[in-house]
Amino acid sequence: MSSAYRAVTGHYLDDARPWQVDVEASSPDLYVLPVTAAVGAPGLRRELVHAWAGTQYTTIIAPSAYVASSASLAGGCIVAPHSVVSSFVRLGRHVVVNPASTIGHGTDIGDYVTISPGVHVAGRCVLGHGVFLGIGAVVSSGVSVGSGTILGAGAVLLTDAEPDSVYLGIPARRVRASEDWLRVI
Ligand SMILES: CC(C)(COP(=O)(O)OP(=O)(O)OC[C@H]1O[C@@H](n2cnc3c(N)ncnc32)[C@H](O)[C@@H]1OP(=O)(O)O)[C@@H](O)C(=O)NCCC(=O)NCCS
């Protein structure tokens, strides 16, 4: 990872880590560096990306991840170690695929989606912009999840989910509306 720059606050700056840049130093040089946003909550990630408008966002794929050659990834995505992005999957911008998660063939994923660790999304699913899938969640084959919806940790979603909602449990049920994209995990 030493080739990727990491923006950190002054508190975390370390001379032994030359790839760090100070997020609080408003140097114009920062805006020409290839960066990505690694914040887990979709709402906060979107906010940071908007705050850094004009920045070049790069996509990072861990060496131990498998990404099919037919998959397409837009800018600013992160595919973490031991995760699998299968054939003909499409990832929108700033999608985070956390460790040991799998995305089945032909699944379409919108911008700013967060796939938590150990999540399994079956084939031909559709995840709208800003969807958050909690740790260990499962989305069954061909299921669509509306934009901004949160699927709780360990939930198993068997049927389509409405937008801007929270779904929990097995099988997952809608428990309430979510006012905005998840900002805090
Ligand atoms: C879905 C979630 C966002 C809801 O958070 P919240 O709105 O703060 O919910 P609360 O913790 O206040 O819990 C509200 C109720 O839902 C229940 N609940 C919360 N999460 C649940 C889950 N995943 N499955 C089943 N029930 C759950 C709580 O037990 C509580 O029930 P009660 O009212 O009977 O006591 C959160 O619980 C969750 O699953 N987060 C995922 C975290 C994660 O995956 N992190 C990895 C990041 S990489």
Coordinates of N, CA and C and ligand atoms in Angstrom, one line a residue:
M1 N 0.8 -1.2 0.0 CA 0.0 0.0 0.0 C 0.8 1.3 0.0
S2 N 2.2 1.1 0.0 CA 3.0 2.3 0.2 C 2.9 3.2 -1.0
S3 N 2.3 2.7 -2.1 CA 2.2 3.6 -3.3 C 1.0 4.5 -3.2
A4 N 0.1 4.2 -2.3 CA -1.2 5.0 -2.2 C -1.0 6.0 -1.0
Y5 N -1.4 7.2 -1.3 CA -1.3 8.2 -0.3 C -2.5 8.1 0.7
R6 N -2.2 8.5 1.9 CA -3.3 8.4 2.9 C -3.4 9.8 3.5
A7 N -4.6 10.4 3.4 CA -4.8 11.7 4.1 C -5.2 11.5 5.5
V8 N -4.4 12.0 6.4 CA -4.7 11.9 7.8 C -4.7 13.3 8.5
T9 N -5.2 13.3 9.7 CA -5.1 14.6 10.4 C -3.7 14.7 11.0
G10 N -3.3 15.9 11.4 CA -2.0 16.2 11.9 C -1.6 15.2 13.0
H11 N -2.5 14.8 13.8 CA -2.3 14.0 14.9 C -1.6 12.6 14.5
Y12 N -2.0 12.2 13.3 CA -1.5 10.8 12.9 C -0.3 10.9 11.9
L13 N 0.1 12.1 11.6 CA 1.3 12.3 10.7 C 2.5 11.6 11.3
D14 N 3.2 10.9 10.5 CA 4.4 10.1 11.0 C 5.5 10.2 9.9
D15 N 6.6 10.7 10.3 CA 7.7 10.9 9.3 C 8.1 9.6 8.7
A16 N 7.9 8.4 9.4 CA 8.3 7.1 8.9 C 7.3 6.6 7.8
R17 N 6.2 7.4 7.6 CA 5.2 7.0 6.6 C 5.1 8.1 5.6
P18 N 6.0 8.1 4.6 CA 6.1 9.2 3.6 C 4.8 9.3 2.7
W19 N 4.0 8.3 2.7 CA 2.8 8.3 1.8 C 1.6 9.0 2.5
Q20 N 1.8 9.5 3.7 CA 0.8 10.3 4.4 C 0.8 11.7 3.9
V21 N -0.4 12.3 3.8 CA -0.5 13.7 3.6 C -1.5 14.3 4.7
D22 N -1.2 15.6 5.0 CA -2.0 16.2 6.0 C -3.3 16.8 5.5
V23 N -4.4 16.2 5.9 CA -5.7 16.6 5.3 C -6.1 18.0 5.7
E24 N -5.5 18.5 6.8 CA -5.8 19.9 7.3 C -4.9 20.9 6.6
A25 N -3.9 20.5 5.9 CA -3.0 21.5 5.2 C -3.6 21.7 3.8
S26 N -4.1 22.9 3.6 CA -4.9 23.1 2.3 C -3.9 23.4 1.2
S27 N -2.9 22.5 1.0 CA -2.0 22.7 -0.2 C -2.7 22.3 -1.4
P28 N -2.6 23.1 -2.5 CA -3.2 22.7 -3.8 C -2.6 21.4 -4.3
D29 N -1.3 21.1 -3.8 CA -0.7 19.8 -4.3 C -1.6 18.6 -4.0
L30 N -2.3 18.7 -2.9 CA -3.1 17.5 -2.5 C -4.1 17.2 -3.6
Y31 N -4.6 18.1 -4.3 CA -5.7 17.9 -5.3 C -5.3 17.2 -6.6
V32 N -4.0 17.0 -6.7 CA -3.5 16.3 -7.9 C -3.0 14.9 -7.6
L33 N -3.1 14.5 -6.3 CA -2.7 13.2 -5.9 C -3.9 12.2 -6.1
P34 N -3.5 11.0 -6.6 CA -4.6 10.0 -6.7 C -5.0 9.5 -5.3
V35 N -6.2 9.7 -4.9 CA -6.6 9.3 -3.5 C -7.9 8.5 -3.6
T36 N -8.3 7.9 -2.5 CA -9.6 7.3 -2.4 C -10.1 7.6 -1.0
A37 N -11.4 7.4 -0.8 CA -12.0 7.7 0.5 C -12.4 6.4 1.1
A38 N -11.8 6.1 2.3 CA -12.0 4.8 2.9 C -12.9 4.7 4.1
V39 N -13.7 5.8 4.3 CA -14.6 5.8 5.4 C -15.8 4.9 5.2
G40 N -16.1 4.1 6.2 CA -17.1 3.0 6.0 C -18.6 3.5 5.8
A41 N -19.0 4.6 6.4 CA -20.4 5.0 6.4 C -20.6 5.7 5.0
P42 N -21.6 5.3 4.2 CA -21.8 5.9 2.9 C -22.0 7.4 2.9
G43 N -22.8 7.8 3.9 CA -23.2 9.3 4.0 C -22.0 10.1 4.3
L44 N -21.1 9.7 5.2 CA -19.9 10.5 5.5 C -18.9 10.4 4.3
R45 N -18.8 9.2 3.7 CA -17.9 9.1 2.6 C -18.3 10.1 1.4
R46 N -19.6 10.1 1.2 CA -20.1 11.0 0.1 C -19.8 12.5 0.5
E47 N -19.9 12.8 1.8 CA -19.6 14.2 2.2 C -18.2 14.5 2.0
L48 N -17.3 13.6 2.3 CA -15.8 13.8 2.2 C -15.5 14.0 0.7
V49 N -16.1 13.2 -0.1 CA -15.8 13.2 -1.6 C -16.3 14.6 -2.1
H50 N -17.4 15.0 -1.7 CA -17.9 16.3 -2.2 C -17.1 17.4 -1.7
A51 N -16.5 17.3 -0.5 CA -15.7 18.4 0.1 C -14.4 18.5 -0.7
W52 N -13.9 17.3 -1.3 CA -12.7 17.3 -2.0 C -13.0 17.3 -3.5
A53 N -13.9 18.1 -3.9 CA -14.3 18.1 -5.3 C -13.1 18.5 -6.2
G54 N -13.0 17.8 -7.3 CA -11.9 18.0 -8.3 C -10.7 17.1 -8.0
T55 N -10.8 16.3 -7.0 CA -9.7 15.3 -6.7 C -9.8 14.1 -7.6
Q56 N -8.6 13.6 -7.9 CA -8.6 12.3 -8.7 C -8.7 11.1 -7.8
Y57 N -9.7 10.4 -7.9 CA -9.9 9.2 -7.0 C -9.5 7.9 -7.8
T58 N -8.6 7.2 -7.1 CA -8.2 5.9 -7.6 C -8.9 4.8 -7.0
T59 N -8.8 3.6 -7.6 CA -9.4 2.4 -7.1 C -8.3 1.5 -6.6
I60 N -8.5 0.9 -5.4 CA -7.5 0.1 -4.8 C -8.1 -1.3 -4.7
I61 N -7.4 -2.3 -5.2 CA -7.8 -3.7 -5.2 C -6.7 -4.5 -4.4
A62 N -7.0 -5.1 -3.3 CA -6.0 -5.8 -2.5 C -5.5 -7.0 -3.3
P63 N -4.2 -7.3 -3.2 CA -3.6 -8.4 -4.0 C -4.3 -9.7 -3.7
S64 N -4.8 -9.9 -2.6 CA -5.5 -11.2 -2.3 C -7.0 -11.2 -2.7
A65 N -7.5 -10.1 -3.2 CA -8.9 -10.1 -3.6 C -8.9 -10.7 -5.0
Y66 N -10.1 -11.2 -5.4 CA -10.3 -11.7 -6.8 C -11.3 -10.8 -7.4
V67 N -11.0 -10.2 -8.5 CA -11.9 -9.4 -9.3 C -11.9 -10.0 -10.7
A68 N -13.1 -10.4 -11.2 CA -13.2 -11.0 -12.5 C -12.9 -10.0 -13.6
S69 N -12.3 -10.5 -14.6 CA -11.9 -9.6 -15.7 C -13.1 -8.9 -16.4
S70 N -14.2 -9.5 -16.3 CA -15.4 -8.9 -16.9 C -16.1 -8.0 -15.9
A71 N -15.7 -7.8 -14.7 CA -16.3 -6.9 -13.8 C -15.9 -5.5 -14.1
S72 N -16.7 -4.5 -13.8 CA -16.3 -3.1 -14.1 C -16.4 -2.3 -12.8
L73 N -15.3 -1.5 -12.5 CA -15.2 -0.7 -11.3 C -15.0 0.7 -11.7
A74 N -15.9 1.6 -11.1 CA -15.7 3.0 -11.4 C -14.7 3.6 -10.4
G75 N -14.3 4.9 -10.5 CA -13.3 5.4 -9.7 C -13.6 5.4 -8.2
G76 N -12.5 5.3 -7.4 CA -12.6 5.5 -6.0 C -13.1 4.3 -5.2
C77 N -13.1 3.1 -5.8 CA -13.5 1.9 -5.1 C -12.4 1.3 -4.3
I78 N -12.8 0.6 -3.3 CA -11.8 -0.2 -2.5 C -12.3 -1.7 -2.5
V79 N -11.5 -2.6 -2.9 CA -11.8 -4.0 -2.8 C -10.8 -4.6 -1.8
A80 N -11.2 -5.0 -0.7 CA -10.3 -5.4 0.4 C -9.9 -6.9 0.3
P81 N -8.9 -7.2 1.1 CA -8.3 -8.6 1.1 C -9.4 -9.7 1.2
H82 N -9.2 -10.7 0.4 CA -9.9 -12.0 0.4 C -11.4 -11.8 0.1
S83 N -11.7 -10.7 -0.6 CA -13.1 -10.6 -1.2 C -13.1 -11.0 -2.6
V84 N -14.3 -11.3 -3.1 CA -14.5 -11.8 -4.5 C -15.5 -10.9 -5.2
V85 N -15.1 -10.4 -6.3 CA -16.1 -9.6 -7.2 C -16.2 -10.5 -8.5
S86 N -17.4 -11.1 -8.6 CA -17.5 -12.1 -9.7 C -17.7 -11.5 -11.1
S87 N -18.0 -12.4 -12.0 CA -18.1 -11.9 -13.4 C -19.3 -11.0 -13.6
F88 N -19.0 -10.0 -14.5 CA -20.1 -9.1 -14.9 C -20.7 -8.3 -13.8
V89 N -20.0 -8.2 -12.7 CA -20.5 -7.3 -11.6 C -20.1 -5.9 -12.0
R90 N -20.9 -4.9 -11.7 CA -20.6 -3.5 -11.9 C -20.6 -2.7 -10.6
L91 N -19.5 -2.1 -10.3 CA -19.4 -1.3 -9.1 C -19.4 0.2 -9.5
G92 N -20.3 1.0 -8.9 CA -20.3 2.4 -9.1 C -19.1 3.1 -8.5
R93 N -19.2 4.4 -8.3 CA -18.1 5.2 -7.7 C -18.1 5.0 -6.2
H94 N -16.9 5.0 -5.7 CA -16.6 5.0 -4.2 C -17.4 3.9 -3.5
V95 N -17.4 2.7 -4.1 CA -17.9 1.6 -3.4 C -16.8 0.9 -2.5
V96 N -17.1 0.5 -1.3 CA -16.2 -0.2 -0.4 C -16.6 -1.6 -0.3
V97 N -15.8 -2.5 -0.7 CA -16.0 -4.0 -0.5 C -15.1 -4.5 0.5
N98 N -15.6 -4.7 1.7 CA -14.7 -5.0 2.9 C -14.2 -6.5 2.8
P99 N -13.3 -6.8 3.7 CA -12.7 -8.2 3.6 C -13.6 -9.3 3.7
A100 N -13.2 -10.4 2.9 CA -13.9 -11.7 3.0 C -15.4 -11.6 2.6
S101 N -15.7 -10.7 1.7 CA -17.1 -10.6 1.2 C -17.1 -11.0 -0.2
T102 N -18.3 -11.5 -0.7 CA -18.4 -12.0 -2.0 C -19.6 -11.3 -2.7
I103 N -19.4 -11.0 -4.0 CA -20.4 -10.3 -4.8 C -20.7 -11.3 -6.0
G104 N -21.9 -11.8 -6.1 CA -22.2 -12.7 -7.2 C -22.3 -12.1 -8.6
H105 N -22.3 -13.0 -9.5 CA -22.2 -12.6 -10.9 C -23.4 -11.7 -11.4
G106 N -23.1 -10.7 -12.1 CA -24.1 -9.9 -12.7 C -24.7 -8.9 -11.8
T107 N -24.2 -8.8 -10.6 CA -24.8 -7.8 -9.6 C -24.4 -6.4 -9.9
D108 N -25.4 -5.5 -9.8 CA -25.2 -4.1 -10.1 C -25.2 -3.2 -8.8
I109 N -24.1 -2.5 -8.6 CA -23.9 -1.8 -7.3 C -23.7 -0.3 -7.6
G110 N -24.6 0.5 -6.9 CA -24.6 1.9 -7.1 C -23.4 2.6 -6.4
D111 N -23.4 3.9 -6.5 CA -22.3 4.7 -5.9 C -22.4 4.7 -4.4
Y112 N -21.2 4.8 -3.8 CA -21.1 4.9 -2.3 C -21.7 3.8 -1.5
V113 N -21.8 2.6 -2.1 CA -22.3 1.4 -1.4 C -21.2 0.9 -0.5
T114 N -21.6 0.5 0.8 CA -20.6 -0.2 1.6 C -21.0 -1.6 1.9
I115 N -20.1 -2.5 1.5 CA -20.3 -4.0 1.8 C -19.4 -4.3 3.0
S116 N -20.0 -4.6 4.1 CA -19.2 -4.9 5.3 C -18.5 -6.2 5.3
P117 N -17.6 -6.5 6.2 CA -16.9 -7.7 6.2 C -17.8 -8.9 6.2
G118 N -17.4 -10.0 5.5 CA -18.2 -11.2 5.6 C -19.6 -11.2 5.0
V119 N -19.9 -10.2 4.2 CA -21.2 -10.1 3.5 C -21.2 -11.0 2.3
H120 N -22.3 -11.6 2.0 CA -22.5 -12.3 0.7 C -23.7 -11.8 -0.1
V121 N -23.4 -11.3 -1.3 CA -24.4 -10.8 -2.2 C -24.5 -11.8 -3.3
A122 N -25.7 -12.4 -3.5 CA -25.8 -13.5 -4.5 C -25.8 -12.8 -5.9
G123 N -26.0 -13.6 -6.9 CA -26.0 -13.2 -8.3 C -27.2 -12.3 -8.7
R124 N -27.0 -11.4 -9.7 CA -28.1 -10.7 -10.3 C -28.8 -9.8 -9.3
C125 N -28.2 -9.3 -8.3 CA -28.8 -8.4 -7.3 C -28.6 -6.9 -7.8
V126 N -29.4 -6.0 -7.3 CA -29.2 -4.6 -7.6 C -29.2 -3.8 -6.3
L127 N -28.1 -3.1 -6.0 CA -28.0 -2.3 -4.8 C -27.9 -0.9 -5.2
G128 N -28.9 -0.1 -4.7 CA -29.0 1.3 -5.1 C -27.8 2.2 -4.4
H129 N -27.7 3.4 -4.8 CA -26.7 4.3 -4.3 C -26.8 4.4 -2.7
G130 N -25.7 4.4 -2.1 CA -25.6 4.6 -0.6 C -26.1 3.5 0.2
V131 N -26.3 2.3 -0.3 CA -26.8 1.2 0.5 C -25.7 0.8 1.5
F132 N -26.1 0.4 2.7 CA -25.1 -0.1 3.7 C -25.5 -1.5 4.0
L133 N -24.6 -2.5 3.8 CA -24.9 -3.9 4.2 C -24.0 -4.2 5.4
G134 N -24.6 -4.5 6.6 CA -23.9 -4.7 7.8 C -23.1 -6.0 7.8
I135 N -22.3 -6.1 8.7 CA -21.3 -7.2 8.8 C -22.1 -8.6 8.8
G136 N -21.6 -9.5 7.9 CA -22.2 -10.8 7.9 C -23.6 -10.9 7.2
A137 N -24.0 -9.8 6.6 CA -25.4 -9.9 6.0 C -25.4 -10.7 4.7
V138 N -26.6 -11.1 4.3 CA -26.7 -11.9 3.1 C -27.8 -11.3 2.3
V139 N -27.6 -11.2 1.0 CA -28.7 -10.8 0.0 C -28.9 -11.9 -1.0
S140 N -30.1 -12.4 -1.0 CA -30.3 -13.6 -1.9 C -30.4 -13.2 -3.4
S141 N -30.4 -14.2 -4.2 CA -30.3 -14.1 -5.6 C -31.4 -13.1 -6.2
G142 N -30.9 -12.2 -7.0 CA -31.8 -11.4 -7.8 C -32.6 -10.3 -7.0
V143 N -32.2 -10.1 -5.8 CA -32.9 -9.2 -4.9 C -32.4 -7.8 -5.1
S144 N -33.3 -6.8 -5.1 CA -33.0 -5.4 -5.3 C -33.1 -4.6 -3.9
V145 N -32.1 -3.8 -3.6 CA -32.2 -3.0 -2.4 C -32.2 -1.5 -2.8
G146 N -33.2 -0.8 -2.3 CA -33.4 0.6 -2.7 C -32.3 1.5 -2.2
S147 N -32.1 2.6 -2.8 CA -31.1 3.6 -2.4 C -31.2 4.0 -1.0
G148 N -30.0 4.1 -0.3 CA -30.0 4.6 1.1 C -30.4 3.6 2.1
T149 N -30.8 2.4 1.7 CA -31.3 1.4 2.7 C -30.1 0.7 3.5
I150 N -30.4 0.4 4.7 CA -29.4 -0.2 5.7 C -29.9 -1.6 5.9
L151 N -29.1 -2.6 5.7 CA -29.4 -4.0 6.1 C -28.5 -4.3 7.3
G152 N -29.1 -4.6 8.4 CA -28.4 -4.8 9.7 C -27.4 -5.9 9.7
A153 N -26.5 -5.9 10.6 CA -25.5 -7.0 10.8 C -26.3 -8.4 10.9
G154 N -25.8 -9.3 10.1 CA -26.3 -10.7 10.2 C -27.7 -10.9 9.6
A155 N -28.2 -9.9 8.9 CA -29.6 -10.1 8.3 C -29.5 -10.9 7.1
V156 N -30.6 -11.5 6.7 CA -30.7 -12.3 5.5 C -31.9 -11.8 4.7
L157 N -31.6 -11.1 3.6 CA -32.6 -10.4 2.8 C -33.1 -11.3 1.7
L158 N -34.3 -11.7 1.7 CA -34.8 -12.7 0.7 C -35.7 -12.0 -0.4
T159 N -36.2 -10.9 -0.1 CA -37.1 -10.2 -1.1 C -36.7 -8.7 -1.2
D160 N -37.1 -8.0 -2.3 CA -36.7 -6.7 -2.5 C -36.9 -5.8 -1.3
A161 N -36.0 -4.8 -1.1 CA -36.1 -3.9 0.0 C -36.4 -2.5 -0.5
E162 N -37.2 -1.7 0.2 CA -37.6 -0.4 -0.2 C -36.4 0.5 0.0
P163 N -36.4 1.7 -0.6 CA -35.3 2.7 -0.4 C -35.4 3.3 1.0
D164 N -34.3 3.9 1.5 CA -34.3 4.7 2.7 C -35.0 4.0 3.9
S165 N -34.6 2.8 4.1 CA -35.3 2.0 5.2 C -34.2 1.2 5.9
V166 N -34.6 0.7 7.1 CA -33.7 -0.2 7.9 C -34.4 -1.6 7.9
Y167 N -33.6 -2.6 7.5 CA -34.1 -4.0 7.5 C -33.2 -4.8 8.4
L168 N -33.8 -5.6 9.3 CA -33.1 -6.4 10.3 C -33.6 -7.9 10.3
G169 N -32.8 -8.8 10.7 CA -33.2 -10.1 11.1 C -33.2 -11.1 9.9
I170 N -33.7 -12.3 10.3 CA -33.7 -13.5 9.4 C -35.2 -14.0 9.4
P171 N -35.9 -14.0 8.3 CA -35.6 -13.2 7.1 C -35.7 -11.7 7.4
A172 N -35.0 -10.9 6.7 CA -35.0 -9.5 7.0 C -36.3 -8.8 6.8
R173 N -36.7 -8.0 7.8 CA -38.0 -7.2 7.7 C -37.7 -5.8 7.9
R174 N -38.5 -4.9 7.2 CA -38.4 -3.5 7.4 C -38.8 -3.1 8.8
V175 N -37.9 -2.4 9.5 CA -38.3 -2.0 10.9 C -38.5 -0.5 11.0
R176 N -38.0 0.3 10.1 CA -38.2 1.7 10.2 C -37.7 2.4 8.9
A177 N -38.0 3.7 8.8 CA -37.4 4.5 7.7 C -36.0 4.9 8.2
S178 N -35.1 5.2 7.3 CA -33.8 5.8 7.6 C -33.9 7.2 7.0
E179 N -33.6 8.2 7.9 CA -33.7 9.6 7.4 C -32.7 10.0 6.4
D180 N -31.6 9.4 6.4 CA -30.5 9.8 5.5 C -29.6 8.6 5.3
W181 N -28.6 8.7 4.4 CA -27.6 7.7 4.2 C -26.9 7.5 5.6
L182 N -26.5 6.3 5.9 CA -25.8 6.1 7.2 C -24.5 6.9 7.3
R183 N -24.4 7.7 8.4 CA -23.2 8.5 8.5 C -22.3 8.0 9.6
V184 N -22.8 7.3 10.6 CA -22.0 6.8 11.7 C -22.3 5.3 11.9
I185 N -21.2 4.5 12.0 CA -21.4 3.1 12.2 C -21.1 2.8 13.7
Ligands
LIG1 C1 -28.8 -1.8 11.8 C2 -28.0 -0.9 12.7 C3 -27.3 0.2 11.9 C4 -29.1 -0.2 13.6 O1 -28.4 0.6 14.5 P1 -29.3 1.5 15.5 O2 -30.4 2.3 14.8 O3 -28.3 2.3 16.3 O4 -30.1 0.4 16.4 P2 -30.0 0.2 17.9 O5 -28.7 -0.4 18.3 O6 -30.5 1.4 18.6 O7 -31.0 -1.0 18.1 C5 -32.4 -0.8 17.9 C6 -33.1 -2.2 18.0 O8 -32.8 -3.0 16.9 C7 -32.1 -4.2 17.3 N1 -31.0 -4.4 16.4 C8 -30.0 -3.6 16.1 N2 -29.2 -4.1 15.1 C9 -29.7 -5.4 14.9 C10 -29.4 -6.4 14.0 N3 -28.3 -6.3 13.2 N4 -30.1 -7.5 14.0 C11 -31.2 -7.6 14.8 N5 -31.6 -6.7 15.6 C12 -30.9 -5.6 15.7 C13 -31.6 -3.9 18.7 O9 -31.4 -5.1 19.5 C14 -32.7 -3.0 19.2 O10 -33.8 -3.8 19.6 P3 -34.7 -3.4 20.9 O11 -35.4 -2.1 20.4 O12 -35.7 -4.5 20.9 O13 -33.8 -3.2 22.0 C15 -26.9 -1.6 13.5 O14 -27.4 -2.3 14.6 C16 -26.1 -2.6 12.7 O15 -26.5 -3.7 12.4 N6 -24.9 -2.0 12.3 C17 -24.0 -2.8 11.5 C18 -22.6 -2.5 12.0 C19 -21.6 -3.1 11.1 O16 -21.9 -4.0 10.3 N7 -20.4 -2.6 11.2 C20 -19.3 -3.1 10.3 C21 -18.7 -1.9 9.7 S1 -17.4 -2.3 8.5

